[in-house]
Amino acid sequence: MGTDLPTPQAIEPQAIVQQAPAPSRMQMPQGNPLLLSHTLQELLARDTVQVELIPEKKGLFLKHVEYEVSSQRFKSSVYRRYNDFVVFQEMLLHKFPYRMVPALPPKRMLGADREFIEARRRALKRFVNLVARHPLFSEDVVLKLFLSFSGSDVQNKLKESAQCVGDEFLNCKLATRAKDFLPADIQAQFAISRELIRNIYNSFHKLRDRAERIASRAIDNAADLLIFGKELSAIGSDTTPLPSWAALNSSTWGSLKQALKGLSVEFALLADKAAQQGKQEENDVVEKLSLFLDLLQSYKDLCERHEKGVLHKHQRALHKYSLMKRQMMSATAQNREPESVEQLESRIVEQENAIQTMELRNYFSLYCLHQETQLIHVYLPLTSHILRAFVNSQIQGHKEMSKVWNDLRPKLSCLFAGPHSTLTPPCSPPEDGLCPH
């Protein structure tokens, strides 16, 4: 990102699950700031942000994609480019290095086709909604600026608002007391939670892939039905004259063509219903699964920042401190100049202060991770929303298509009209043993 960000450590979800009586609502003991009390409904109600593509504008050299970002909460509508999202995310990481800041989709400057641009728009929408519904981010001035500032220099405004105040550790009154609220086995909880979230992520990733394939099949089915109907229409519209040897059956062929041509309407309707079902499953099932996966990925990223940042820096500081202590002991034993000994003493004191700050940051990082793990479990009931949407989509889709198929069946009667207008539908093959009437 170009910014040296402090890195947090992670807690494992299982320990936190044991503390939470129900996944949909975390009941918190009075007076413990470590524990959250939000429900999924409360988080979703914080805001709904739409991200829509606006027509391409041509710059001096390259085309660029611009988005209209609309917030229900702030009743605002602003224009943003991808780089504005990048700066927004960087400022969130700067201010909240120990929280789940979602990742952004890739930029991919050259060769971006419509499919890629649409996928990125959806990913940006998920990103900004997760941020807008986060208990801390939703109350921060950086979010309000991003969603409502309509000036041309939004990136500078975002940087000014974030860089003049320091990160959450410096601004949280409880930061230096975080250790007091953590359970004694916090490191064990961290390990268990991390493994649990990893397992949940892997399972939901497979579910999302299957849901994508189901939605894609519905859309492919729509295309096939439409082509099927068009081919029937093409047969019915054929103007090739009948050869003389078929003249006796000219009336049969004419009525058959007319009937086939009329069936294309029903097949077009079937195609429309199948396409609607596919799109609904993309929006209500695939997108919600992707939203939850984005959240889980941000937790995994947070765990890595914790280990590679705060924890690693703390370990390096301790190593440096031990070296300085050895130098001090050596200088004292060799009766060096008082000035050099005083300088070493001063450096040791500075290092002790730095280590103390890092220890405080380390515990604050674990404190934040404990809360973020709870947030993951607040989102878990989203699974029932997704399954309900999937089942309803299947029921509604099959119900509507079944009606069209049933309406189509009577129209087939003229296809089986005999020479004297008596219905003679074809029998099933003899091996079936059945003949429909």
CSV table of C-alpha atoms in Angstrom, one decimal:
chain,number,residue,atom,x,y,z
A,1,MET,CA,0.0,0.0,0.0
A,2,GLY,CA,3.0,2.3,0.4
A,3,THR,CA,2.2,3.0,4.1
A,4,ASP,CA,4.0,1.3,6.9
A,5,LEU,CA,1.0,-0.1,8.8
A,6,PRO,CA,1.1,-1.6,12.3
A,7,THR,CA,0.1,-5.3,12.1
A,8,PRO,CA,-2.3,-7.1,14.5
A,9,GLN,CA,-2.5,-10.6,15.9
A,10,ALA,CA,-5.5,-12.9,15.7
A,11,ILE,CA,-7.7,-14.8,17.9
A,12,GLU,CA,-9.4,-18.0,17.1
A,13,PRO,CA,-13.1,-18.1,16.7
A,14,GLN,CA,-13.9,-21.3,18.6
A,15,ALA,CA,-13.0,-19.8,21.9
A,16,ILE,CA,-15.2,-16.9,21.2
A,17,VAL,CA,-18.0,-19.1,20.1
A,18,GLN,CA,-17.9,-20.7,23.6
A,19,GLN,CA,-18.5,-17.3,25.1
A,20,ALA,CA,-21.4,-16.4,22.9
A,21,PRO,CA,-24.7,-18.1,23.8
A,22,ALA,CA,-26.2,-17.6,20.3
A,23,PRO,CA,-24.6,-16.8,17.0
A,24,SER,CA,-27.2,-14.3,15.9
A,25,ARG,CA,-26.9,-12.1,19.1
A,26,MET,CA,-23.9,-11.9,21.4
A,27,GLN,CA,-25.2,-11.3,24.9
A,28,MET,CA,-22.6,-9.2,26.8
A,29,PRO,CA,-21.9,-9.0,30.5
A,30,GLN,CA,-22.3,-5.5,31.8
A,31,GLY,CA,-19.1,-3.4,32.0
A,32,ASN,CA,-17.0,-5.6,29.7
A,33,PRO,CA,-16.0,-3.5,26.7
A,34,LEU,CA,-14.4,-6.5,25.0
A,35,LEU,CA,-17.7,-8.0,24.1
A,36,LEU,CA,-20.1,-6.9,21.3
A,37,SER,CA,-23.9,-6.7,21.4
A,38,HIS,CA,-24.9,-6.3,17.8
A,39,THR,CA,-27.3,-8.4,15.8
A,40,LEU,CA,-27.1,-9.1,12.1
A,41,GLN,CA,-30.3,-7.1,11.5
A,42,GLU,CA,-28.7,-4.1,13.3
A,43,LEU,CA,-25.6,-4.3,11.1
A,44,LEU,CA,-27.5,-4.6,7.9
A,45,ALA,CA,-29.7,-1.7,8.9
A,46,ARG,CA,-26.8,0.7,9.3
A,47,ASP,CA,-26.6,1.4,5.6
A,48,THR,CA,-27.2,0.1,2.1
A,49,VAL,CA,-24.8,1.4,-0.5
A,50,GLN,CA,-25.3,1.1,-4.2
A,51,VAL,CA,-22.3,1.2,-6.6
A,52,GLU,CA,-23.4,1.6,-10.3
A,53,LEU,CA,-21.3,2.1,-13.4
A,54,ILE,CA,-21.8,5.4,-15.2
A,55,PRO,CA,-21.1,5.9,-18.9
A,56,GLU,CA,-17.4,5.8,-19.8
A,57,LYS,CA,-15.6,9.1,-20.1
A,58,LYS,CA,-12.6,9.5,-22.3
A,59,GLY,CA,-9.6,11.1,-20.8
A,60,LEU,CA,-6.8,12.6,-22.8
A,61,PHE,CA,-5.1,9.2,-23.3
A,62,LEU,CA,-7.1,6.4,-21.7
A,63,LYS,CA,-10.7,5.6,-20.9
A,64,HIS,CA,-11.6,5.3,-17.3
A,65,VAL,CA,-14.4,3.7,-15.4
A,66,GLU,CA,-16.4,5.9,-12.9
A,67,TYR,CA,-19.0,4.8,-10.4
A,68,GLU,CA,-22.0,6.4,-8.8
A,69,VAL,CA,-21.9,5.6,-5.1
A,70,SER,CA,-25.2,6.1,-3.3
A,71,SER,CA,-25.8,5.8,0.4
A,72,GLN,CA,-29.2,5.4,2.0
A,73,ARG,CA,-27.9,6.5,5.4
A,74,PHE,CA,-26.4,9.8,4.2
A,75,LYS,CA,-28.9,10.3,1.4
A,76,SER,CA,-26.0,11.0,-0.8
A,77,SER,CA,-24.9,10.2,-4.3
A,78,VAL,CA,-21.3,10.8,-5.4
A,79,TYR,CA,-19.0,9.9,-8.2
A,80,ARG,CA,-15.9,7.8,-7.4
A,81,ARG,CA,-13.1,6.2,-9.4
A,82,TYR,CA,-11.2,3.0,-8.5
A,83,ASN,CA,-8.3,5.0,-7.2
A,84,ASP,CA,-10.6,6.8,-4.7
A,85,PHE,CA,-11.5,3.4,-3.3
A,86,VAL,CA,-7.8,2.5,-3.0
A,87,VAL,CA,-7.0,5.7,-1.0
A,88,PHE,CA,-10.2,5.1,1.1
A,89,GLN,CA,-9.0,1.6,2.0
A,90,GLU,CA,-5.4,2.8,2.7
A,91,MET,CA,-6.8,5.4,5.2
A,92,LEU,CA,-8.9,2.7,6.9
A,93,LEU,CA,-5.8,0.5,7.3
A,94,HIS,CA,-3.9,3.5,8.6
A,95,LYS,CA,-6.6,4.3,11.2
A,96,PHE,CA,-7.7,0.8,12.0
A,97,PRO,CA,-4.7,-1.6,11.5
A,98,TYR,CA,-6.2,-4.1,14.0
A,99,ARG,CA,-9.6,-4.4,12.3
A,100,MET,CA,-11.1,-6.3,9.4
A,101,VAL,CA,-10.6,-4.0,6.4
A,102,PRO,CA,-11.9,-5.8,3.3
A,103,ALA,CA,-9.7,-6.2,0.3
A,104,LEU,CA,-10.3,-4.5,-3.0
A,105,PRO,CA,-10.7,-6.2,-6.4
A,106,PRO,CA,-7.7,-5.9,-8.7
A,107,LYS,CA,-7.3,-2.8,-10.9
A,108,ARG,CA,-6.2,-4.4,-14.2
A,109,MET,CA,-5.7,-1.3,-16.3
A,110,LEU,CA,-5.4,-2.9,-19.8
A,111,GLY,CA,-7.8,-5.2,-21.5
A,112,ALA,CA,-10.6,-4.9,-19.0
A,113,ASP,CA,-13.7,-6.4,-20.7
A,114,ARG,CA,-17.3,-5.9,-19.7
A,115,GLU,CA,-17.4,-9.1,-17.6
A,116,PHE,CA,-14.3,-8.0,-15.6
A,117,ILE,CA,-15.7,-4.5,-15.1
A,118,GLU,CA,-19.1,-5.9,-13.9
A,119,ALA,CA,-17.3,-8.3,-11.5
A,120,ARG,CA,-15.2,-5.4,-10.1
A,121,ARG,CA,-18.3,-3.3,-9.7
A,122,ARG,CA,-19.9,-6.0,-7.6
A,123,ALA,CA,-16.8,-6.5,-5.5
A,124,LEU,CA,-16.5,-2.7,-4.9
A,125,LYS,CA,-20.2,-2.7,-3.8
A,126,ARG,CA,-19.5,-5.6,-1.3
A,127,PHE,CA,-16.4,-3.8,0.0
A,128,VAL,CA,-18.1,-0.5,0.7
A,129,ASN,CA,-21.2,-2.2,2.3
A,130,LEU,CA,-19.0,-4.3,4.7
A,131,VAL,CA,-17.2,-1.1,5.7
A,132,ALA,CA,-20.4,1.0,6.0
A,133,ARG,CA,-21.9,-1.7,8.4
A,134,HIS,CA,-18.8,-2.2,10.6
A,135,PRO,CA,-19.5,-0.9,14.1
A,136,LEU,CA,-16.4,1.3,14.1
A,137,PHE,CA,-15.9,2.2,10.5
A,138,SER,CA,-19.6,3.3,10.2
A,139,GLU,CA,-19.0,6.1,12.8
A,140,ASP,CA,-15.7,7.4,11.4
A,141,VAL,CA,-15.3,10.6,9.4
A,142,VAL,CA,-13.4,8.8,6.7
A,143,LEU,CA,-16.5,6.8,5.7
A,144,LYS,CA,-18.7,9.9,5.8
A,145,LEU,CA,-16.3,11.8,3.5
A,146,PHE,CA,-16.1,8.9,1.1
A,147,LEU,CA,-19.9,8.5,0.8
A,148,SER,CA,-20.9,12.2,0.9
A,149,PHE,CA,-18.0,14.5,-0.1
A,150,SER,CA,-18.8,15.8,-3.6
A,151,GLY,CA,-15.7,17.8,-4.3
A,152,SER,CA,-13.0,16.9,-6.9
A,153,ASP,CA,-10.2,16.3,-4.4
A,154,VAL,CA,-11.7,13.5,-2.3
A,155,GLN,CA,-8.4,11.7,-2.1
A,156,ASN,CA,-6.7,14.6,-0.4
A,157,LYS,CA,-9.7,15.1,2.0
A,158,LEU,CA,-9.5,11.4,3.0
A,159,LYS,CA,-5.7,11.6,3.6
A,160,GLU,CA,-6.0,14.8,5.7
A,161,SER,CA,-8.8,13.4,7.8
A,162,ALA,CA,-6.9,10.2,8.6
A,163,GLN,CA,-3.3,11.3,8.9
A,164,CYS,CA,-3.8,14.2,11.3
A,165,VAL,CA,-5.1,11.8,14.0
A,166,GLY,CA,-3.1,8.6,14.4
A,167,ASP,CA,-4.4,5.1,14.6
A,168,GLU,CA,-7.0,3.5,16.8
A,169,PHE,CA,-4.4,2.5,19.5
A,170,LEU,CA,-3.5,6.2,20.1
A,171,ASN,CA,-7.2,7.3,20.2
A,172,CYS,CA,-8.8,4.5,22.2
A,173,LYS,CA,-9.1,5.2,25.9
A,174,LEU,CA,-9.0,1.5,26.7
A,175,ALA,CA,-5.9,0.7,24.6
A,176,THR,CA,-3.4,0.7,27.5
A,177,ARG,CA,-5.8,-1.5,29.5
A,178,ALA,CA,-6.6,-4.1,26.8
A,179,LYS,CA,-4.8,-6.8,28.6
A,180,ASP,CA,-7.1,-6.5,31.6
A,181,PHE,CA,-10.1,-7.6,29.5
A,182,LEU,CA,-8.5,-10.5,27.7
A,183,PRO,CA,-8.9,-14.1,28.9
A,184,ALA,CA,-5.7,-15.8,30.2
A,185,ASP,CA,-5.7,-18.3,27.4
A,186,ILE,CA,-6.0,-15.7,24.6
A,187,GLN,CA,-3.2,-17.2,22.5
A,188,ALA,CA,-4.9,-20.6,22.5
A,189,GLN,CA,-8.2,-19.0,21.5
A,190,PHE,CA,-6.4,-17.2,18.7
A,191,ALA,CA,-5.1,-20.5,17.3
A,192,ILE,CA,-8.5,-22.2,17.6
A,193,SER,CA,-10.4,-19.3,16.1
A,194,ARG,CA,-8.1,-19.0,13.1
A,195,GLU,CA,-8.5,-22.7,12.3
A,196,LEU,CA,-12.2,-22.5,12.6
A,197,ILE,CA,-12.5,-19.4,10.3
A,198,ARG,CA,-10.2,-21.1,7.8
A,199,ASN,CA,-12.5,-24.2,7.7
A,200,ILE,CA,-15.6,-22.0,7.4
A,201,TYR,CA,-14.0,-20.1,4.5
A,202,ASN,CA,-13.1,-23.2,2.6
A,203,SER,CA,-16.6,-24.6,2.9
A,204,PHE,CA,-18.3,-21.4,1.9
A,205,HIS,CA,-15.9,-21.0,-1.0
A,206,LYS,CA,-17.1,-24.3,-2.4
A,207,LEU,CA,-20.8,-23.4,-1.8
A,208,ARG,CA,-20.3,-20.1,-3.7
A,209,ASP,CA,-18.7,-22.0,-6.6
A,210,ARG,CA,-21.6,-24.4,-6.8
A,211,ALA,CA,-24.1,-21.6,-6.6
A,212,GLU,CA,-22.4,-19.8,-9.5
A,213,ARG,CA,-22.6,-22.9,-11.6
A,214,ILE,CA,-26.3,-23.3,-10.8
A,215,ALA,CA,-27.1,-19.7,-11.7
A,216,SER,CA,-25.0,-20.0,-14.9
A,217,ARG,CA,-26.8,-23.2,-15.9
A,218,ALA,CA,-30.2,-21.3,-15.5
A,219,ILE,CA,-28.9,-18.6,-17.8
A,220,ASP,CA,-27.6,-21.1,-20.3
A,221,ASN,CA,-30.9,-22.9,-20.2
A,222,ALA,CA,-32.6,-19.6,-21.0
A,223,ALA,CA,-30.4,-19.2,-24.1
A,224,ASP,CA,-31.1,-22.8,-25.2
A,225,LEU,CA,-34.9,-22.4,-24.8
A,226,LEU,CA,-34.8,-19.2,-26.8
A,227,ILE,CA,-32.9,-20.8,-29.7
A,228,PHE,CA,-35.2,-23.8,-29.6
A,229,GLY,CA,-38.2,-21.5,-30.0
A,230,LYS,CA,-36.6,-19.6,-32.8
A,231,GLU,CA,-35.9,-22.8,-34.7
A,232,LEU,CA,-39.5,-23.8,-34.4
A,233,SER,CA,-40.5,-20.3,-35.7
A,234,ALA,CA,-38.0,-20.7,-38.5
A,235,ILE,CA,-39.7,-24.0,-39.5
A,236,GLY,CA,-43.1,-22.4,-39.4
A,237,SER,CA,-41.9,-19.4,-41.5
A,238,ASP,CA,-40.4,-21.6,-44.2
A,239,THR,CA,-41.7,-20.5,-47.6
A,240,THR,CA,-40.2,-23.3,-49.7
A,241,PRO,CA,-42.9,-24.6,-52.0
A,242,LEU,CA,-44.1,-28.2,-51.6
A,243,PRO,CA,-43.0,-30.7,-54.3
A,244,SER,CA,-45.8,-32.2,-56.4
A,245,TRP,CA,-45.4,-35.6,-54.8
A,246,ALA,CA,-46.3,-34.1,-51.4
A,247,ALA,CA,-49.3,-32.1,-52.7
A,248,LEU,CA,-51.7,-34.5,-51.0
A,249,ASN,CA,-50.4,-33.5,-47.6
A,250,SER,CA,-50.1,-29.8,-48.3
A,251,SER,CA,-52.9,-28.9,-45.8
A,252,THR,CA,-51.1,-31.0,-43.1
A,253,TRP,CA,-47.8,-29.2,-43.6
A,254,GLY,CA,-49.4,-25.8,-43.6
A,255,SER,CA,-51.3,-26.3,-40.4
A,256,LEU,CA,-48.2,-27.9,-38.8
A,257,LYS,CA,-46.0,-24.9,-39.8
A,258,GLN,CA,-48.5,-22.5,-38.4
A,259,ALA,CA,-48.7,-24.4,-35.1
A,260,LEU,CA,-44.9,-24.6,-34.8
A,261,LYS,CA,-44.5,-20.9,-35.5
A,262,GLY,CA,-46.9,-20.1,-32.7
A,263,LEU,CA,-45.0,-22.2,-30.1
A,264,SER,CA,-42.0,-19.8,-30.3
A,265,VAL,CA,-43.9,-17.4,-28.1
A,266,GLU,CA,-44.1,-19.9,-25.2
A,267,PHE,CA,-40.4,-20.8,-25.6
A,268,ALA,CA,-39.5,-17.2,-25.5
A,269,LEU,CA,-41.5,-16.9,-22.3
A,270,LEU,CA,-39.8,-20.0,-20.8
A,271,ALA,CA,-36.4,-18.5,-21.7
A,272,ASP,CA,-37.3,-15.3,-20.0
A,273,LYS,CA,-38.4,-17.1,-16.8
A,274,ALA,CA,-35.1,-19.2,-16.8
A,275,ALA,CA,-33.0,-16.0,-17.3
A,276,GLN,CA,-34.9,-14.3,-14.4
A,277,GLN,CA,-34.2,-17.2,-12.1
A,278,GLY,CA,-30.5,-17.2,-13.0
A,279,LYS,CA,-30.2,-13.5,-12.4
A,280,GLN,CA,-32.1,-13.7,-9.1
A,281,GLU,CA,-29.8,-16.5,-7.9
A,282,GLU,CA,-26.7,-14.4,-8.9
A,283,ASN,CA,-28.0,-11.4,-6.9
A,284,ASP,CA,-29.6,-13.1,-3.9
A,285,VAL,CA,-27.4,-16.2,-3.5
A,286,VAL,CA,-24.0,-15.8,-5.2
A,287,GLU,CA,-23.5,-12.2,-4.1
A,288,LYS,CA,-24.4,-12.8,-0.5
A,289,LEU,CA,-22.1,-15.8,-0.4
A,290,SER,CA,-19.4,-13.6,-1.9
A,291,LEU,CA,-20.1,-10.9,0.7
A,292,PHE,CA,-19.6,-13.4,3.5
A,293,LEU,CA,-16.4,-14.7,1.9
A,294,ASP,CA,-15.0,-11.2,1.6
A,295,LEU,CA,-15.6,-10.8,5.3
A,296,LEU,CA,-13.9,-14.1,6.1
A,297,GLN,CA,-11.0,-13.2,3.9
A,298,SER,CA,-10.6,-9.9,5.7
A,299,TYR,CA,-10.3,-11.8,9.0
A,300,LYS,CA,-7.6,-14.1,7.5
A,301,ASP,CA,-5.8,-10.9,6.3
A,302,LEU,CA,-6.1,-9.5,9.8
A,303,CYS,CA,-4.5,-12.5,11.4
A,304,GLU,CA,-1.5,-12.3,9.0
A,305,ARG,CA,-1.1,-8.5,9.8
A,306,HIS,CA,-1.1,-9.4,13.5
A,307,GLU,CA,1.6,-12.0,13.1
A,308,LYS,CA,3.8,-10.2,10.6
A,309,GLY,CA,3.4,-6.8,12.2
A,310,VAL,CA,2.9,-6.2,15.9
A,311,LEU,CA,4.1,-9.6,17.0
A,312,HIS,CA,7.1,-9.6,14.7
A,313,LYS,CA,8.2,-6.1,15.7
A,314,HIS,CA,7.8,-7.0,19.3
A,315,GLN,CA,10.1,-10.0,18.9
A,316,ARG,CA,12.7,-7.9,17.1
A,317,ALA,CA,12.6,-5.2,19.8
A,318,LEU,CA,13.1,-7.8,22.5
A,319,HIS,CA,16.1,-9.2,20.6
A,320,LYS,CA,17.6,-5.8,20.2
A,321,TYR,CA,17.0,-5.1,23.9
A,322,SER,CA,18.9,-8.3,24.9
A,323,LEU,CA,21.9,-7.3,22.7
A,324,MET,CA,22.0,-3.8,24.3
A,325,LYS,CA,21.9,-5.3,27.8
A,326,ARG,CA,24.9,-7.5,26.9
A,327,GLN,CA,26.7,-4.5,25.6
A,328,MET,CA,26.0,-2.7,28.9
A,329,MET,CA,27.3,-5.6,30.9
A,330,SER,CA,30.4,-5.7,28.8
A,331,ALA,CA,31.0,-2.0,29.0
A,332,THR,CA,30.6,-2.1,32.8
A,333,ALA,CA,33.0,-5.0,33.1
A,334,GLN,CA,35.7,-3.2,31.0
A,335,ASN,CA,35.4,0.1,32.9
A,336,ARG,CA,34.6,2.1,29.8
A,337,GLU,CA,34.2,5.9,29.8
A,338,PRO,CA,31.2,7.1,31.8
A,339,GLU,CA,29.8,8.9,28.8
A,340,SER,CA,29.6,5.8,26.7
A,341,VAL,CA,28.0,3.9,29.6
A,342,GLU,CA,25.5,6.7,30.0
A,343,GLN,CA,24.7,6.6,26.3
A,344,LEU,CA,24.0,2.9,26.5
A,345,GLU,CA,21.8,3.4,29.6
A,346,SER,CA,19.8,6.0,27.7
A,347,ARG,CA,19.4,3.8,24.7
A,348,ILE,CA,18.3,0.9,26.9
A,349,VAL,CA,15.7,3.1,28.6
A,350,GLU,CA,14.4,4.1,25.2
A,351,GLN,CA,14.2,0.5,24.1
A,352,GLU,CA,12.4,-0.5,27.2
A,353,ASN,CA,9.8,2.2,26.5
A,354,ALA,CA,9.5,1.0,22.9
A,355,ILE,CA,9.0,-2.6,24.1
A,356,GLN,CA,6.4,-1.5,26.6
A,357,THR,CA,4.5,0.3,23.8
A,358,MET,CA,4.8,-2.7,21.5
A,359,GLU,CA,3.5,-5.0,24.3
A,360,LEU,CA,0.5,-2.7,24.7
A,361,ARG,CA,-0.1,-2.7,21.0
A,362,ASN,CA,0.2,-6.5,20.9
A,363,TYR,CA,-2.5,-6.8,23.6
A,364,PHE,CA,-4.7,-4.2,21.9
A,365,SER,CA,-4.3,-6.1,18.6
A,366,LEU,CA,-5.6,-9.2,20.4
A,367,TYR,CA,-8.4,-7.2,22.0
A,368,CYS,CA,-9.5,-6.0,18.5
A,369,LEU,CA,-9.2,-9.5,17.1
A,370,HIS,CA,-11.4,-10.9,19.9
A,371,GLN,CA,-14.1,-8.4,18.9
A,372,GLU,CA,-13.6,-9.0,15.1
A,373,THR,CA,-14.0,-12.7,15.7
A,374,GLN,CA,-17.3,-12.0,17.4
A,375,LEU,CA,-18.3,-9.9,14.4
A,376,ILE,CA,-17.8,-12.9,12.1
A,377,HIS,CA,-20.2,-14.9,14.2
A,378,VAL,CA,-22.8,-12.1,14.2
A,379,TYR,CA,-22.7,-12.5,10.4
A,380,LEU,CA,-23.1,-16.3,10.4
A,381,PRO,CA,-26.9,-16.2,10.4
A,382,LEU,CA,-26.6,-14.7,6.9
A,383,THR,CA,-26.4,-18.4,5.9
A,384,SER,CA,-30.1,-18.8,6.6
A,385,HIS,CA,-30.9,-15.8,4.5
A,386,ILE,CA,-28.9,-17.2,1.6
A,387,LEU,CA,-30.5,-20.7,1.9
A,388,ARG,CA,-33.9,-19.2,2.1
A,389,ALA,CA,-33.3,-17.0,-1.0
A,390,PHE,CA,-31.9,-20.1,-2.9
A,391,VAL,CA,-34.9,-22.3,-2.0
A,392,ASN,CA,-37.5,-19.5,-2.8
A,393,SER,CA,-35.8,-18.9,-6.1
A,394,GLN,CA,-36.0,-22.6,-7.1
A,395,ILE,CA,-39.6,-22.9,-6.0
A,396,GLN,CA,-40.7,-19.7,-7.7
A,397,GLY,CA,-38.7,-20.4,-10.9
A,398,HIS,CA,-40.0,-24.0,-11.3
A,399,LYS,CA,-43.6,-22.8,-10.4
A,400,GLU,CA,-43.6,-20.1,-13.1
A,401,MET,CA,-42.0,-22.3,-15.8
A,402,SER,CA,-44.4,-25.2,-14.9
A,403,LYS,CA,-47.3,-22.9,-15.6
A,404,VAL,CA,-45.9,-21.9,-19.0
A,405,TRP,CA,-45.2,-25.6,-19.9
A,406,ASN,CA,-48.8,-26.4,-18.9
A,407,ASP,CA,-50.2,-23.6,-20.9
A,408,LEU,CA,-48.2,-24.8,-23.9
A,409,ARG,CA,-49.5,-28.3,-23.8
A,410,PRO,CA,-53.0,-27.6,-25.3
A,411,LYS,CA,-51.4,-25.9,-28.2
A,412,LEU,CA,-49.8,-29.1,-29.2
A,413,SER,CA,-53.2,-30.7,-30.1
A,414,CYS,CA,-53.2,-29.2,-33.6
A,415,LEU,CA,-49.8,-30.9,-34.2
A,416,PHE,CA,-51.6,-34.3,-33.9
A,417,ALA,CA,-54.7,-33.5,-36.0
A,418,GLY,CA,-55.4,-36.3,-38.3
A,419,PRO,CA,-57.0,-36.1,-41.8
A,420,HIS,CA,-60.5,-35.8,-40.2
A,421,SER,CA,-59.4,-33.5,-37.4
A,422,THR,CA,-59.4,-36.3,-34.9
A,423,LEU,CA,-56.5,-36.0,-32.3
A,424,THR,CA,-54.0,-38.8,-32.8
A,425,PRO,CA,-51.1,-38.0,-30.5
A,426,PRO,CA,-48.1,-40.4,-31.0
A,427,CYS,CA,-47.8,-43.4,-28.7
A,428,SER,CA,-44.8,-44.0,-26.6
A,429,PRO,CA,-42.3,-46.6,-27.9
A,430,PRO,CA,-43.6,-50.2,-27.5
A,431,GLU,CA,-40.9,-51.0,-25.0
A,432,ASP,CA,-42.4,-48.5,-22.6
A,433,GLY,CA,-45.6,-50.5,-22.4
A,434,LEU,CA,-47.6,-47.2,-22.2
A,435,CYS,CA,-49.6,-45.2,-24.7
A,436,PRO,CA,-50.7,-41.7,-23.6
A,437,HIS,CA,-54.3,-40.7,-24.4
